PDB file of C-alpha atoms in Angstrom:
ATOM      1  CA  ASN A   1      30.001  68.764 159.447  1.00 51.00           C
ATOM      2  CA  ALA A   2      30.212  70.039 155.314  1.00 75.00           C
ATOM      3  CA  GLY A   3      34.229  69.723 155.052  1.00 93.00           C
ATOM      4  CA  VAL A   4      35.948  67.038 153.788  1.00 96.00           C
ATOM      5  CA  MET A   5      36.508  64.524 156.011  1.00 96.00           C
ATOM      6  CA  GLN A   6      39.733  61.935 156.753  1.00 98.00           C
ATOM      7  CA  ASN A   7      40.077  58.932 159.294  1.00 97.00           C
ATOM      8  CA  PRO A   8      42.274  58.295 160.928  1.00 97.00           C
ATOM      9  CA  ARG A   9      44.158  61.483 161.909  1.00 97.00           C
ATOM     10  CA  HIS A  10      47.058  59.741 162.597  1.00 97.00           C
ATOM     11  CA  LEU A  11      48.204  55.938 161.737  1.00 98.00           C
ATOM     12  CA  VAL A  12      51.456  54.179 163.042  1.00 98.00           C
ATOM     13  CA  ARG A  13      52.216  50.833 160.894  1.00 98.00           C
ATOM     14  CA  ARG A  14      55.136  48.598 161.528  1.00 98.00           C
ATOM     15  CA  ARG A  15      57.241  47.481 158.382  1.00 98.00           C
ATOM     16  CA  GLY A  16      55.384  45.454 155.772  1.00 98.00           C
ATOM     17  CA  GLN A  17      51.526  46.279 157.012  1.00 98.00           C
ATOM     18  CA  GLU A  18      49.129  47.465 155.012  1.00 98.00           C
ATOM     19  CA  ALA A  19      47.880  50.984 155.673  1.00 98.00           C
ATOM     20  CA  ARG A  20      43.909  51.851 155.014  1.00 98.00           C
ATOM     21  CA  LEU A  21      43.682  55.801 155.013  1.00 98.00           C
ATOM     22  CA  ARG A  22      39.573  56.669 153.926  1.00 98.00           C
ATOM     23  CA  CYS A  23      38.368  60.199 152.588  1.00 98.00           C
ATOM     24  CA  SER A  24      34.590  61.417 152.625  1.00 97.00           C
ATOM     25  CA  PRO A  25      34.538  64.400 150.589  1.00 96.00           C
ATOM     26  CA  MET A  26      32.255  67.629 151.032  1.00 94.00           C
ATOM     27  CA  LYS A  27      28.432  67.295 150.735  1.00 92.00           C
ATOM     28  CA  GLY A  28      27.517  66.933 146.974  1.00 89.00           C
ATOM     29  CA  HIS A  29      30.973  66.746 145.566  1.00 91.00           C
ATOM     30  CA  SER A  30      31.603  63.883 143.214  1.00 89.00           C
ATOM     31  CA  HIS A  31      35.452  64.183 142.545  1.00 92.00           C
ATOM     32  CA  VAL A  32      38.090  63.497 144.767  1.00 95.00           C
ATOM     33  CA  TYR A  33      42.142  64.036 144.642  1.00 96.00           C
ATOM     34  CA  TRP A  34      44.541  62.114 146.687  1.00 98.00           C
ATOM     35  CA  TYR A  35      48.096  64.333 147.791  1.00 98.00           C
ATOM     36  CA  ARG A  36      51.124  63.403 149.143  1.00 97.00           C
ATOM     37  CA  GLN A  37      53.211  65.893 152.013  1.00 94.00           C
ATOM     38  CA  LEU A  38      56.468  64.580 152.662  1.00 88.00           C
ATOM     39  CA  PRO A  39      58.020  66.618 155.625  1.00 80.00           C
ATOM     40  CA  GLU A  40      59.680  70.384 154.433  1.00 75.00           C
ATOM     41  CA  GLU A  41      57.833  69.739 151.455  1.00 79.00           C
ATOM     42  CA  GLY A  42      55.134  70.610 149.055  1.00 84.00           C
ATOM     43  CA  LEU A  43      52.192  68.303 148.173  1.00 94.00           C
ATOM     44  CA  LYS A  44      52.407  66.524 145.197  1.00 96.00           C
ATOM     45  CA  PHE A  45      49.650  64.742 142.856  1.00 95.00           C
ATOM     46  CA  MET A  46      48.474  61.128 143.770  1.00 97.00           C
ATOM     47  CA  VAL A  47      45.451  59.896 142.347  1.00 96.00           C
ATOM     48  CA  TYR A  48      42.047  61.597 140.909  1.00 94.00           C
ATOM     49  CA  LEU A  49      38.910  59.163 141.582  1.00 94.00           C
ATOM     50  CA  GLN A  50      35.486  60.279 140.601  1.00 92.00           C
ATOM     51  CA  LYS A  51      32.745  57.873 142.103  1.00 91.00           C
ATOM     52  CA  GLU A  52      33.624  53.991 140.751  1.00 91.00           C
ATOM     53  CA  ASN A  53      36.423  55.436 138.301  1.00 93.00           C
ATOM     54  CA  ILE A  54      39.743  55.957 137.963  1.00 94.00           C
ATOM     55  CA  ILE A  55      40.449  59.222 135.947  1.00 91.00           C
ATOM     56  CA  ASP A  56      44.014  59.873 137.082  1.00 91.00           C
ATOM     57  CA  GLU A  57      46.599  57.697 138.829  1.00 94.00           C
ATOM     58  CA  SER A  58      49.831  59.503 137.482  1.00 92.00           C
ATOM     59  CA  GLY A  59      51.324  60.152 140.403  1.00 93.00           C
ATOM     60  CA  MET A  60      51.033  57.457 142.301  1.00 95.00           C
ATOM     61  CA  PRO A  61      53.398  54.589 142.509  1.00 94.00           C
ATOM     62  CA  LYS A  62      53.214  51.364 140.217  1.00 91.00           C
ATOM     63  CA  GLU A  63      53.251  49.150 143.482  1.00 95.00           C
ATOM     64  CA  ARG A  64      51.930  48.429 146.770  1.00 97.00           C
ATOM     65  CA  PHE A  65      50.023  52.028 146.550  1.00 98.00           C
ATOM     66  CA  SER A  66      45.563  52.032 145.222  1.00 97.00           C
ATOM     67  CA  ALA A  67      42.718  53.927 145.275  1.00 98.00           C
ATOM     68  CA  GLU A  68      39.029  52.899 145.349  1.00 97.00           C
ATOM     69  CA  PHE A  69      35.665  56.038 145.272  1.00 96.00           C
ATOM     70  CA  PRO A  70      32.941  53.326 145.410  1.00 94.00           C
ATOM     71  CA  LYS A  71      29.402  54.305 144.681  1.00 91.00           C
ATOM     72  CA  GLU A  72      28.201  53.958 148.011  1.00 91.00           C
ATOM     73  CA  GLY A  73      30.864  55.064 150.905  1.00 93.00           C
ATOM     74  CA  PRO A  74      34.304  57.351 150.947  1.00 96.00           C
ATOM     75  CA  SER A  75      37.337  57.017 148.962  1.00 97.00           C
ATOM     76  CA  ILE A  76      39.961  55.148 150.102  1.00 98.00           C
ATOM     77  CA  LEU A  77      44.307  54.868 149.318  1.00 98.00           C
ATOM     78  CA  ARG A  78      45.299  51.439 150.858  1.00 98.00           C
ATOM     79  CA  ILE A  79      49.456  51.184 150.638  1.00 98.00           C
ATOM     80  CA  GLN A  80      50.884  47.588 151.143  1.00 98.00           C
ATOM     81  CA  GLN A  81      53.841  45.963 152.858  1.00 98.00           C
ATOM     82  CA  VAL A  82      54.256  49.310 153.699  1.00 98.00           C
ATOM     83  CA  VAL A  83      58.275  51.087 154.106  1.00 97.00           C
ATOM     84  CA  ARG A  84      59.980  53.978 155.376  1.00 95.00           C
ATOM     85  CA  GLY A  85      59.376  56.305 152.992  1.00 94.00           C
ATOM     86  CA  ASP A  86      55.664  56.262 152.855  1.00 96.00           C
ATOM     87  CA  SER A  87      56.006  57.943 156.036  1.00 96.00           C
ATOM     88  CA  ALA A  88      53.821  61.353 155.246  1.00 96.00           C
ATOM     89  CA  ALA A  89      51.051  63.186 155.924  1.00 97.00           C
ATOM     90  CA  TYR A  90      48.494  62.093 152.816  1.00 98.00           C
ATOM     91  CA  PHE A  91      46.086  64.761 151.937  1.00 98.00           C
ATOM     92  CA  CYS A  92      42.498  64.363 150.118  1.00 97.00           C
ATOM     93  CA  ALA A  93      40.792  67.377 148.912  1.00 96.00           C
ATOM     94  CA  SER A  94      37.472  67.531 146.603  1.00 95.00           C
ATOM     95  CA  SER A  95      35.785  69.021 144.216  1.00 91.00           C
ATOM     96  CA  LEU A  96      32.074  69.730 143.031  1.00 87.00           C
ATOM     97  CA  ASP A  97      32.226  68.948 139.383  1.00 78.00           C
ATOM     98  CA  ARG A  98      34.524  69.198 136.343  1.00 71.00           C
ATOM     99  CA  ALA A  99      33.464  72.457 135.726  1.00 71.00           C
ATOM    100  CA  THR A 100      34.534  73.712 139.125  1.00 76.00           C
ATOM    101  CA  TYR A 101      38.419  74.254 139.493  1.00 82.00           C
ATOM    102  CA  GLU A 102      38.730  74.778 143.304  1.00 89.00           C
ATOM    103  CA  GLN A 103      39.627  71.777 145.810  1.00 93.00           C
ATOM    104  CA  TYR A 104      38.862  71.826 149.222  1.00 95.00           C
ATOM    105  CA  PHE A 105      41.145  69.820 151.581  1.00 96.00           C
ATOM    106  CA  GLY A 106      40.497  67.406 154.407  1.00 97.00           C
ATOM    107  CA  PRO A 107      42.563  67.740 157.750  1.00 96.00           C
ATOM    108  CA  GLY A 108      45.223  64.734 156.234  1.00 97.00           C
ATOM    109  CA  THR A 109      46.237  61.615 157.967  1.00 98.00           C
ATOM    110  CA  ARG A 110      49.776  61.583 159.185  1.00 97.00           C
ATOM    111  CA  LEU A 111      50.695  58.244 158.482  1.00 97.00           C
ATOM    112  CA  THR A 112      54.164  56.884 160.458  1.00 97.00           C
ATOM    113  CA  VAL A 113      55.928  53.715 159.438  1.00 97.00           C
ATOM    114  CA  THR A 114      57.943  52.240 162.466  1.00 96.00           C
TER     115      THR A 114
ATOM    116  CA  GLN D   1      57.396  71.883 132.505  1.00 58.00           C
ATOM    117  CA  GLN D   2      54.902  71.003 135.272  1.00 68.00           C
ATOM    118  CA  GLN D   3      57.020  72.927 137.675  1.00 90.00           C
ATOM    119  CA  VAL D   4      56.109  76.146 139.499  1.00 95.00           C
ATOM    120  CA  LYS D   5      58.599  77.409 141.634  1.00 96.00           C
ATOM    121  CA  GLN D   6      58.038  79.300 144.869  1.00 96.00           C
ATOM    122  CA  SER D   7      60.134  82.219 146.839  1.00 96.00           C
ATOM    123  CA  PRO D   8      61.227  82.969 149.532  1.00 97.00           C
ATOM    124  CA  GLN D   9      61.289  79.707 151.399  1.00 95.00           C
ATOM    125  CA  SER D  10      61.038  81.617 154.313  1.00 97.00           C
ATOM    126  CA  LEU D  11      60.371  85.161 155.432  1.00 98.00           C
ATOM    127  CA  ILE D  12      59.511  87.057 158.596  1.00 98.00           C
ATOM    128  CA  VAL D  13      58.072  90.456 158.620  1.00 98.00           C
ATOM    129  CA  GLN D  14      56.731  92.521 161.365  1.00 98.00           C
ATOM    130  CA  LYS D  15      53.150  92.893 162.106  1.00 98.00           C
ATOM    131  CA  GLY D  16      51.531  95.667 159.739  1.00 98.00           C
ATOM    132  CA  GLY D  17      53.949  95.098 157.325  1.00 98.00           C
ATOM    133  CA  ILE D  18      53.157  93.520 153.707  1.00 98.00           C
ATOM    134  CA  SER D  19      54.193  90.276 152.951  1.00 98.00           C
ATOM    135  CA  ILE D  20      55.019  89.378 149.319  1.00 98.00           C
ATOM    136  CA  ILE D  21      55.163  85.663 148.315  1.00 98.00           C
ATOM    137  CA  ASN D  22      56.308  84.930 144.638  1.00 98.00           C
ATOM    138  CA  CYS D  23      55.855  81.843 142.254  1.00 98.00           C
ATOM    139  CA  ALA D  24      56.736  81.436 138.567  1.00 98.00           C
ATOM    140  CA  TYR D  25      55.285  78.897 135.863  1.00 96.00           C
ATOM    141  CA  GLU D  26      56.602  77.274 132.624  1.00 93.00           C
ATOM    142  CA  ASN D  27      53.119  75.866 131.273  1.00 90.00           C
ATOM    143  CA  THR D  28      51.280  78.025 129.383  1.00 90.00           C
ATOM    144  CA  ALA D  29      48.336  75.335 129.470  1.00 89.00           C
ATOM    145  CA  PHE D  30      47.956  76.202 133.518  1.00 92.00           C
ATOM    146  CA  ASP D  31      44.798  78.221 133.657  1.00 90.00           C
ATOM    147  CA  TYR D  32      43.713  78.522 137.089  1.00 92.00           C
ATOM    148  CA  PHE D  33      46.211  79.862 140.051  1.00 95.00           C
ATOM    149  CA  PRO D  34      45.449  79.127 143.785  1.00 95.00           C
ATOM    150  CA  TRP D  35      46.773  79.977 147.093  1.00 97.00           C
ATOM    151  CA  TYR D  36      46.602  78.062 149.924  1.00 97.00           C
ATOM    152  CA  GLN D  37      47.605  78.619 153.962  1.00 97.00           C
ATOM    153  CA  GLN D  38      48.625  75.921 155.792  1.00 95.00           C
ATOM    154  CA  PHE D  39      49.169  76.143 159.734  1.00 95.00           C
ATOM    155  CA  PRO D  40      50.903  73.295 161.340  1.00 92.00           C
ATOM    156  CA  GLY D  41      49.381  69.580 161.642  1.00 90.00           C
ATOM    157  CA  LYS D  42      46.240  70.800 159.114  1.00 92.00           C
ATOM    158  CA  GLY D  43      45.050  70.685 155.956  1.00 94.00           C
ATOM    159  CA  PRO D  44      45.988  73.454 153.331  1.00 96.00           C
ATOM    160  CA  ALA D  45      42.842  75.687 152.912  1.00 96.00           C
ATOM    161  CA  LEU D  46      42.253  77.496 149.901  1.00 95.00           C
ATOM    162  CA  LEU D  47      42.985  80.983 150.319  1.00 96.00           C
ATOM    163  CA  ILE D  48      42.384  83.067 147.125  1.00 96.00           C
ATOM    164  CA  ALA D  49      42.803  81.990 143.239  1.00 94.00           C
ATOM    165  CA  ILE D  50      43.164  83.793 139.884  1.00 94.00           C
ATOM    166  CA  ARG D  51      42.814  82.969 136.220  1.00 91.00           C
ATOM    167  CA  PRO D  52      44.760  84.491 133.250  1.00 89.00           C
ATOM    168  CA  ASP D  53      41.655  86.782 132.141  1.00 90.00           C
ATOM    169  CA  VAL D  54      42.672  89.223 135.078  1.00 92.00           C
ATOM    170  CA  SER D  55      46.157  90.645 136.220  1.00 94.00           C
ATOM    171  CA  GLU D  56      45.046  91.747 139.714  1.00 96.00           C
ATOM    172  CA  LYS D  57      42.289  89.942 141.917  1.00 96.00           C
ATOM    173  CA  LYS D  58      41.661  91.317 146.327  1.00 97.00           C
ATOM    174  CA  GLU D  59      39.715  89.621 148.800  1.00 96.00           C
ATOM    175  CA  GLY D  60      40.424  91.705 152.176  1.00 96.00           C
ATOM    176  CA  ARG D  61      44.014  91.566 153.193  1.00 97.00           C
ATOM    177  CA  PHE D  62      45.219  89.323 150.582  1.00 97.00           C
ATOM    178  CA  THR D  63      45.982  90.650 146.801  1.00 97.00           C
ATOM    179  CA  ILE D  64      47.441  87.986 144.260  1.00 97.00           C
ATOM    180  CA  SER D  65      49.060  89.942 141.357  1.00 96.00           C
ATOM    181  CA  PHE D  66      49.429  87.729 137.944  1.00 96.00           C
ATOM    182  CA  ASN D  67      51.563  88.822 135.008  1.00 95.00           C
ATOM    183  CA  LYS D  68      50.857  86.778 131.764  1.00 93.00           C
ATOM    184  CA  SER D  69      53.682  87.551 129.508  1.00 94.00           C
ATOM    185  CA  ALA D  70      56.320  86.934 132.605  1.00 95.00           C
ATOM    186  CA  LYS D  71      54.777  83.556 134.006  1.00 95.00           C
ATOM    187  CA  GLN D  72      54.715  85.040 137.372  1.00 97.00           C
ATOM    188  CA  PHE D  73      52.125  85.460 140.247  1.00 97.00           C
ATOM    189  CA  SER D  74      52.039  86.793 143.664  1.00 98.00           C
ATOM    190  CA  LEU D  75      50.488  87.097 146.616  1.00 98.00           C
ATOM    191  CA  HIS D  76      50.510  90.211 148.713  1.00 98.00           C
ATOM    192  CA  ILE D  77      49.379  90.441 152.588  1.00 98.00           C
ATOM    193  CA  MET D  78      48.630  93.705 153.422  1.00 98.00           C
ATOM    194  CA  ASP D  79      48.807  94.884 157.352  1.00 98.00           C
ATOM    195  CA  SER D  80      50.424  91.550 158.145  1.00 98.00           C
ATOM    196  CA  GLN D  81      49.435  90.589 161.336  1.00 97.00           C
ATOM    197  CA  PRO D  82      50.696  87.631 163.676  1.00 97.00           C
ATOM    198  CA  GLY D  83      47.642  84.627 162.632  1.00 97.00           C
ATOM    199  CA  ASP D  84      48.872  85.100 159.233  1.00 98.00           C
ATOM    200  CA  SER D  85      51.843  83.236 160.515  1.00 98.00           C
ATOM    201  CA  ALA D  86      51.456  79.565 158.426  1.00 97.00           C
ATOM    202  CA  THR D  87      53.170  78.198 155.489  1.00 96.00           C
ATOM    203  CA  TYR D  88      51.614  79.259 152.015  1.00 97.00           C
ATOM    204  CA  PHE D  89      51.505  77.495 149.217  1.00 97.00           C
ATOM    205  CA  CYS D  90      50.780  78.493 145.723  1.00 97.00           C
ATOM    206  CA  ALA D  91      49.495  75.952 142.720  1.00 96.00           C
ATOM    207  CA  ALA D  92      48.775  75.767 139.411  1.00 95.00           C
ATOM    208  CA  SER D  93      46.014  73.287 137.016  1.00 92.00           C
ATOM    209  CA  SER D  94      45.288  73.186 133.553  1.00 87.00           C
ATOM    210  CA  ARG D  95      41.562  71.489 132.663  1.00 76.00           C
ATOM    211  CA  SER D  96      43.563  70.802 128.945  1.00 71.00           C
ATOM    212  CA  PHE D  97      45.320  68.222 131.175  1.00 64.00           C
ATOM    213  CA  GLY D  98      41.847  66.360 131.210  1.00 64.00           C
ATOM    214  CA  ASN D  99      41.259  67.057 135.243  1.00 67.00           C
ATOM    215  CA  GLU D 100      42.338  70.008 137.633  1.00 79.00           C
ATOM    216  CA  LYS D 101      44.852  68.408 139.114  1.00 90.00           C
ATOM    217  CA  LEU D 102      47.155  70.959 140.876  1.00 93.00           C
ATOM    218  CA  THR D 103      50.697  71.330 141.112  1.00 94.00           C
ATOM    219  CA  PHE D 104      52.231  73.088 143.630  1.00 96.00           C
ATOM    220  CA  GLY D 105      54.970  75.192 144.716  1.00 95.00           C
ATOM    221  CA  THR D 106      57.323  74.214 147.474  1.00 94.00           C
ATOM    222  CA  GLY D 107      56.055  76.628 149.903  1.00 95.00           C
ATOM    223  CA  THR D 108      57.188  79.276 151.705  1.00 97.00           C
ATOM    224  CA  ARG D 109      56.664  80.021 155.896  1.00 96.00           C
ATOM    225  CA  LEU D 110      55.799  83.227 157.052  1.00 98.00           C
ATOM    226  CA  THR D 111      56.618  84.115 160.272  1.00 98.00           C
ATOM    227  CA  ILE D 112      55.012  87.785 161.440  1.00 98.00           C
ATOM    228  CA  ILE D 113      56.836  89.323 164.536  1.00 97.00           C
ATOM    229  CA  PRO D 114      54.887  91.495 166.662  1.00 91.00           C
TER     230      PRO D 114
END
């Protein structure tokens, strides 16, 4: 599968628990973006990462949310102490490099907080 | 100033007709304008994109028209088919922001009726 992979596809967490969302970019891509889509809304930028670096986290809430993209392995979006308002679809997209505009999206992780 | 406004919110077109979705932006720094197609439960799929140095781009039944002076761009789907029924998002980005994070419109739910 040469596309962007995300897992899990569906995640249910109780309020106060932690959620970990994983994203493996397309082969050869070293740039990852995370977006959040609330029900019946468009996608909102959260964070942009390159391997081992956070480039832009201006769209990410200051508390409870963090992201990483280690040298080896997938990018991780981590949400601590989840609340009902965190329920959304979280998508990651990857691009080849800084010179390439095109972003390709994964299938998303649908987080439900009960 | 970073908003992208999309209309209509929903659209019903008869099979074989032309579907037209419009977007407007304010930030003249935007220099890349993609359209994404999203089916329920799936991630957005890159459909077609345009840069401001051209006024029109066509790929099969899909055409982007771009009006730089009016800061507007639109997606035209010719000979619309039931399989085109999906939600369409316009987006914009600018390298001058330091990265290519996408700013999305709010989406148009397109329904093609037989």
